[in-house]
Structures are given as C-alpha cells and as structure tokens.
mmCIF file of C-alpha atoms in Angstrom:
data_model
loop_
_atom_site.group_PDB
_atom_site.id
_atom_site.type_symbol
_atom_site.label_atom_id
_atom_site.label_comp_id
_atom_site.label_asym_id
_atom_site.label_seq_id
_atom_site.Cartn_x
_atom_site.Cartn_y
_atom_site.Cartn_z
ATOM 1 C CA UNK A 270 0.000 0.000 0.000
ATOM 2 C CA UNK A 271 2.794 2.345 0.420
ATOM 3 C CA UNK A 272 4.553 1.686 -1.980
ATOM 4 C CA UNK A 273 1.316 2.345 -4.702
ATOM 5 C CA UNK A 274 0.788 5.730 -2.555
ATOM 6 C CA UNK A 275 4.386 6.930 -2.692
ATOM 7 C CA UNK A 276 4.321 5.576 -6.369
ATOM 8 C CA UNK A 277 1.649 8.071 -7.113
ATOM 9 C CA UNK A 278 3.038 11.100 -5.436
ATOM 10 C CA UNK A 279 6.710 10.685 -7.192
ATOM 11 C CA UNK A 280 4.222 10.451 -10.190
ATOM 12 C CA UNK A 281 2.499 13.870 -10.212
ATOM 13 C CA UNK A 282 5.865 15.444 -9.031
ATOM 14 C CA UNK A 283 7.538 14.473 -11.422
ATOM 15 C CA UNK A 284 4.679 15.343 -14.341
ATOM 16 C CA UNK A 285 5.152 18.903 -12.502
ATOM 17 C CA UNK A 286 9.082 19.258 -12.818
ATOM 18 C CA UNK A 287 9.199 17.581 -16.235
ATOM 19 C CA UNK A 288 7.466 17.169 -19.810
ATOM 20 C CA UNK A 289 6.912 13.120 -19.395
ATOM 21 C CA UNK A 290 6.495 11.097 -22.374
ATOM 22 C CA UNK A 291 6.204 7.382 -22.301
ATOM 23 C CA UNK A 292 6.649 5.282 -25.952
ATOM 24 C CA UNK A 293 5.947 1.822 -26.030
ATOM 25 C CA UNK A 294 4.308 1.222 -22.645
ATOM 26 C CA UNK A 295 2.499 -1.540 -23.941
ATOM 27 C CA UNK A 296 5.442 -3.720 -24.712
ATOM 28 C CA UNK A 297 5.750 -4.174 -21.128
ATOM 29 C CA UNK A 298 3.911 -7.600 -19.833
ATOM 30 C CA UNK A 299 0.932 -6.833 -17.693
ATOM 31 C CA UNK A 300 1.456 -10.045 -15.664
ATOM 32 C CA UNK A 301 4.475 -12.526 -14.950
ATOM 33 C CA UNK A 302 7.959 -12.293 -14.604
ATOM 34 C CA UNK A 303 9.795 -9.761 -16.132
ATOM 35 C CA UNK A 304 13.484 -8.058 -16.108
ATOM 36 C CA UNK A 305 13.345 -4.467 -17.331
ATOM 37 C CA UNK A 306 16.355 -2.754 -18.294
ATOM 38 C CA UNK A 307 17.197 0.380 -18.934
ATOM 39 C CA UNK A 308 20.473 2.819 -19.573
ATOM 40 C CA UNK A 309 21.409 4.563 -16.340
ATOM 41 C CA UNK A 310 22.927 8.351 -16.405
ATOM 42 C CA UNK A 311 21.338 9.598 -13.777
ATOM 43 C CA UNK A 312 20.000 8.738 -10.029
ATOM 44 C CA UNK A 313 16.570 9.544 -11.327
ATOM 45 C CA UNK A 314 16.216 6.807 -13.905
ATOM 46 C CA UNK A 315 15.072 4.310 -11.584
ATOM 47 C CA UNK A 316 12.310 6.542 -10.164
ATOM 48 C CA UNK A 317 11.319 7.016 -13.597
ATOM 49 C CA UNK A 318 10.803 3.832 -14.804
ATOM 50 C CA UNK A 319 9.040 2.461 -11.515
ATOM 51 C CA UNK A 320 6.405 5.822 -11.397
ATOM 52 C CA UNK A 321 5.817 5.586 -15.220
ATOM 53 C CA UNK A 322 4.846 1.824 -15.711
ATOM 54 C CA UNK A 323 1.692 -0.046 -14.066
ATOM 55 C CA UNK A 324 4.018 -2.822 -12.700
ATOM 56 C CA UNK A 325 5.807 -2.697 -9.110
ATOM 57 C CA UNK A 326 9.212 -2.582 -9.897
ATOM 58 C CA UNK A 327 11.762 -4.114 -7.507
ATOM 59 C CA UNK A 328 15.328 -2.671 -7.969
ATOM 60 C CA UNK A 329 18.602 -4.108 -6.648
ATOM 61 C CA UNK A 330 20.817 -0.975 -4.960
ATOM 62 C CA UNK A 331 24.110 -0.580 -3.990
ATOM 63 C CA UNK A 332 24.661 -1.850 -0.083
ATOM 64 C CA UNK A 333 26.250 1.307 0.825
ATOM 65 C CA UNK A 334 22.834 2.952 0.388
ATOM 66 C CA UNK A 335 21.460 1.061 2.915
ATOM 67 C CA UNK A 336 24.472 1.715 6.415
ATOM 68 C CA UNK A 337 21.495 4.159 7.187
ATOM 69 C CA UNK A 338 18.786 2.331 8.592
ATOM 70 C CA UNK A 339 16.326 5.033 8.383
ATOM 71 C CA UNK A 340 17.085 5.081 4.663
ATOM 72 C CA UNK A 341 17.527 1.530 4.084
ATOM 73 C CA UNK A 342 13.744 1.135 6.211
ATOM 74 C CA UNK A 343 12.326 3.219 3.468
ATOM 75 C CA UNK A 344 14.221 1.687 0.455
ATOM 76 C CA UNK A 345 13.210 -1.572 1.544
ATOM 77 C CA UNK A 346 9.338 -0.065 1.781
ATOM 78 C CA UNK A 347 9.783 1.428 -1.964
ATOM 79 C CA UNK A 348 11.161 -2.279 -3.171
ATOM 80 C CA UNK A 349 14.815 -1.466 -3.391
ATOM 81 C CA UNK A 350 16.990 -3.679 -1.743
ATOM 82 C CA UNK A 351 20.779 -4.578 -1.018
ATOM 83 C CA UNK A 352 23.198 -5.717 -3.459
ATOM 84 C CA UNK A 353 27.431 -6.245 -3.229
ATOM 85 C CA UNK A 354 29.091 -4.682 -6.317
ATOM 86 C CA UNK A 355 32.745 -5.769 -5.140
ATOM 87 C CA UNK A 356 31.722 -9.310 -5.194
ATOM 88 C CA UNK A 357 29.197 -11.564 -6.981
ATOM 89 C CA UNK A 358 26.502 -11.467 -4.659
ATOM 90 C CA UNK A 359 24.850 -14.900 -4.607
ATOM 91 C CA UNK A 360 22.259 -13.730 -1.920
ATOM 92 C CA UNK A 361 20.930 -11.214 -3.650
ATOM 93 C CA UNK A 362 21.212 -13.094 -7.147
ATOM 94 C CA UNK A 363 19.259 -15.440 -5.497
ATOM 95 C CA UNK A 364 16.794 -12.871 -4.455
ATOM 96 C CA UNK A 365 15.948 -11.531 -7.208
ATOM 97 C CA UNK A 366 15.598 -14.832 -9.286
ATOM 98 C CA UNK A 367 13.128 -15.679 -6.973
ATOM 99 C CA UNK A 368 11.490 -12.594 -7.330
ATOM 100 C CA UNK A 369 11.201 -13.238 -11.099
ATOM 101 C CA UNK A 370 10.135 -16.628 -10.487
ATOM 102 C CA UNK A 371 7.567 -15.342 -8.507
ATOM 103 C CA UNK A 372 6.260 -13.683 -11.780
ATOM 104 C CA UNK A 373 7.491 -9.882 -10.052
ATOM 105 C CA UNK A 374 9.288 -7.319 -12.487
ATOM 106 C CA UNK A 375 12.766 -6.406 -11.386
ATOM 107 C CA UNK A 376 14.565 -3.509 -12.783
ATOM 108 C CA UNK A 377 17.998 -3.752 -13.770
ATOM 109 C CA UNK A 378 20.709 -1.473 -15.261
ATOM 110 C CA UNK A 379 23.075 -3.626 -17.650
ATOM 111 C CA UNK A 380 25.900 -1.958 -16.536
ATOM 112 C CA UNK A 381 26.170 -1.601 -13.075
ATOM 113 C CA UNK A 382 26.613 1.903 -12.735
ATOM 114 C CA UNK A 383 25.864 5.126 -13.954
ATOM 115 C CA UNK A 384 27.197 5.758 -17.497
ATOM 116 C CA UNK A 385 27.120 9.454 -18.710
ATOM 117 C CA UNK A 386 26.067 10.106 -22.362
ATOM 118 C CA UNK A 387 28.876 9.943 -24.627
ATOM 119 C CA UNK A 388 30.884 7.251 -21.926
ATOM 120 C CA UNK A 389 31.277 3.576 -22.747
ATOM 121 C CA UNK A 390 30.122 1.157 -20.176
ATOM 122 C CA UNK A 391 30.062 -2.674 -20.826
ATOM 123 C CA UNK A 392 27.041 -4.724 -20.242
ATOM 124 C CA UNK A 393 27.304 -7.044 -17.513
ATOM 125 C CA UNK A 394 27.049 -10.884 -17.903
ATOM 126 C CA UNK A 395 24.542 -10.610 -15.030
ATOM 127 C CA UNK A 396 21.519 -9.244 -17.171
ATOM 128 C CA UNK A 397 21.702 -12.467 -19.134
ATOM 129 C CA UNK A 398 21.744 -14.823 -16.320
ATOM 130 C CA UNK A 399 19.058 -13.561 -14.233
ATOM 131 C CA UNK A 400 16.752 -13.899 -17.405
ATOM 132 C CA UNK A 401 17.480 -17.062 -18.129
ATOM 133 C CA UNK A 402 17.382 -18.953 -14.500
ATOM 134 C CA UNK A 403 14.692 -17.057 -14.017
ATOM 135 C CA UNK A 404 13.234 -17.692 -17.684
ATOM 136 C CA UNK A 405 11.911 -14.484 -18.074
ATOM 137 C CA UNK A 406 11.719 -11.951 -21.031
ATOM 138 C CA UNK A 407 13.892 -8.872 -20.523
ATOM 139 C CA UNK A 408 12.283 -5.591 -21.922
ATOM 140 C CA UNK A 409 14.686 -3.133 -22.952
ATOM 141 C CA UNK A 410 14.373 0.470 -21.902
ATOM 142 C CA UNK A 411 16.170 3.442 -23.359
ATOM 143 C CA UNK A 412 15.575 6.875 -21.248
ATOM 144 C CA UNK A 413 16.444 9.970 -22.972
ATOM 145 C CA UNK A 414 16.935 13.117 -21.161
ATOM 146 C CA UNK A 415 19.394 15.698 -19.456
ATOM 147 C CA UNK A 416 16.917 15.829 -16.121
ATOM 148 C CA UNK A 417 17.014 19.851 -16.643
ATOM 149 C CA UNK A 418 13.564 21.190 -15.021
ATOM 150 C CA UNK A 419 10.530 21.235 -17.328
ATOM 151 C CA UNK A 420 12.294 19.867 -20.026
ATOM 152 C CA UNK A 421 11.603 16.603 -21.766
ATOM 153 C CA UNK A 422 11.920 13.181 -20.396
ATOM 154 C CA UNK A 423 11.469 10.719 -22.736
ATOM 155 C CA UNK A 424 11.258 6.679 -22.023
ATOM 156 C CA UNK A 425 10.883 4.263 -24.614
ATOM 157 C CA UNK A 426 10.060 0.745 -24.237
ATOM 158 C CA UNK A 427 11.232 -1.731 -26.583
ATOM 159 C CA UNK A 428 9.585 -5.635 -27.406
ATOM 160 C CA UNK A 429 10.287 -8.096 -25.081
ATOM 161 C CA UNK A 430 13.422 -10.107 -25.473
ATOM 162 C CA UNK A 431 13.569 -13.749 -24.647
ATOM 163 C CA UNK A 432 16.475 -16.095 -24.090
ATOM 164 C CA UNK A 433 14.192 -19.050 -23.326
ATOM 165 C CA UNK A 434 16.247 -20.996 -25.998
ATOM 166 C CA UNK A 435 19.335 -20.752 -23.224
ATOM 167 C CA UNK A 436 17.592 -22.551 -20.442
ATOM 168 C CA UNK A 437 18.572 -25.513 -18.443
ATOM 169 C CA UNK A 438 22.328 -24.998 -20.555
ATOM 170 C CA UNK A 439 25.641 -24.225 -18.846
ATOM 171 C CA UNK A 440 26.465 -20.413 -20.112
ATOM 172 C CA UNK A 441 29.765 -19.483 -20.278
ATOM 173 C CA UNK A 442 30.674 -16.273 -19.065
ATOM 174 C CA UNK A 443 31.746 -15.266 -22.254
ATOM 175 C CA UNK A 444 28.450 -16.126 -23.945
ATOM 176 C CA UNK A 445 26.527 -14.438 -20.799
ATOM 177 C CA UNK A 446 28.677 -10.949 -21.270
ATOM 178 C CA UNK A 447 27.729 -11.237 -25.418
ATOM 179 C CA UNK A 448 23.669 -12.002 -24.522
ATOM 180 C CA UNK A 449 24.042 -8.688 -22.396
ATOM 181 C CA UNK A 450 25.411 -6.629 -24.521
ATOM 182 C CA UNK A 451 23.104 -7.753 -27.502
ATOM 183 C CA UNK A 452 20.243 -6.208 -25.046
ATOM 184 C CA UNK A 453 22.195 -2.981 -24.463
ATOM 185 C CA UNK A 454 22.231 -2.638 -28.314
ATOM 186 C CA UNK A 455 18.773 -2.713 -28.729
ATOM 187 C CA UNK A 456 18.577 0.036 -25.289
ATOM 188 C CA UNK A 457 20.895 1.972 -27.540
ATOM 189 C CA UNK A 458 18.508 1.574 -30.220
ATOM 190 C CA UNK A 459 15.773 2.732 -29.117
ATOM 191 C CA UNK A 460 17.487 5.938 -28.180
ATOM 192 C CA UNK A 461 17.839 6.400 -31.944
ATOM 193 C CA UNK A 462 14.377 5.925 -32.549
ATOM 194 C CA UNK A 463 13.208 8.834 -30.308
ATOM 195 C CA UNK A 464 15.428 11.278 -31.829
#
C-alpha cells in the first residue's frame, strides 16, 4: 500500500518538474515475470521507470545505500533492496531470481553503474543470467533526457526479449557478457528511434 501511494506522489511530481512522455508502454507484460532494463545516467532513472509503468518494480541498490537504517527502512518499503558490487553477490542473485520466479518485475541497469552520455560502459554478464534462470523476457528500456527542469523526459520501451532458448544450458561467461550486450544494443537503439 505504500509503496502504490508513494508511487503516485513521485508520479504527479515528477509530471510537474518535467514534460513526461512514455513510448511503447504496452510492450511491457501486464502479468508474470519480467526483467526491465534500462540505460542509467542519472540517479533519477530508476524513479522514472518504476512511477511511469503499471508494474511494481523491484530494484537491486548498492549496499552502501542502505548503512542508514532510516534510509535503508524506506528503500526496503519502496522495493529497493541490497546488493554487493565488489563481489558476486549470490544472496541477492538469489533474491531476485526468486522474485522473477515469482512472476514480479525487477529492474535492472546492464551496466552496473551510472554511465554518462557519450561514456562507454560494458554490459554485464549478469543481465543475461538472471533472465534465463529465471526464464523471463527482458524488456529493454532506453531513457532519454538531461533531467534539466521542465524539459523533456522521454522513455521508450522496446519488445520483449527472450532467451528461453538458453535454459537448463551451462552459459559461459563469455556467452553471458555477449547475450548482455546484444540487449544494451537494442537500449541503444531505441534511443535512436526517439530522436
């Protein structure tokens, strides 16, 4: 519940700081597991994403976020929770798999970090993997905007991608890093298409 009445202030905010406009909404799966990933260049993509689309969106954040506990109390309440970016994290891997499972959309940035317009930043293997234990689709999600006030935000939601064919196979991490980076293309893509 608070999460749906937080959800809806960030909303209107937001629609009063910024020019909103949402492409492709519909490619998103109204029910069942899904991974959604988008680019990340700013703090504000996340919120984005999560206030603009019908689903609850579960995010994994960086653990130093949470050392607060008043802060962590109320990331946990807006379905953020901890994740280890020195190590591979097999707790909350293991989390969010079963979140998945559990037919729950997670969002996920492909590259770990924030990546400035212009940077390079290589998709992580990890996209990849959580899709297929999981065996979810992964929608892609390109978000194009500076974040100046009142200007224009724009998201754009691609088709769903699937790497069903993948599951129940051993992955090399090789193969994993290549499957992520094929859905960063199509993020990149889609940036192209709202120009």
């Amino acid at each position: 519940m608070f999460y749906q009445i937080a959800k809806f202030a960030v909303y209107f905010y937001l629609k009063i700081l910024y020019d909103v406009e949402i492409v492709g909404a519909e490619n998103i799966p109204s029910k069942g597991g899904v991974l959604i990933c988008s680019n990340h260049g700013s703090n504000l993509d996340s919120v984005v994403v999560a206030t603009h689309i019908k689903r609850t969106v579960n995010y994994l954040g960086k653990k130093e976020l949470f050392k607060n506990k008043f802060t962590s109390y109320w990331l946990k309440k807006m379905r953020v929770f901890p994740v280890s970016r020195d190590t591979v994290d097999m707790n909350a891997f293991r989390f969010a798999v079963d979140l998945l499972k559990s037919g729950e959309a997670v969002g996920i940035f492909a590259q770990g970090t924030r990546v400035k317009e212009g940077e390079e930043g290589k998709a992580k293997g990890g996209v990849a993997l959580f899709a297929v234990k999981a065996d979810v689709p992964i929608v892609p999600v390109c978000i194009v905007s500076d974040y100046r006030l009142f200007k224009k935000i724009k998201m754009v939601v691609g088709a769903p991608i699937s790497f069903s064919a993948y599951k129940d196979q051993k992955i090399r991490t090789e193969k994993l890093n290549e499957l992520s980076e094929s859905v960063m293309n199509e993020v990149s893509k889609l940036g192209h298409v709202s120009e």
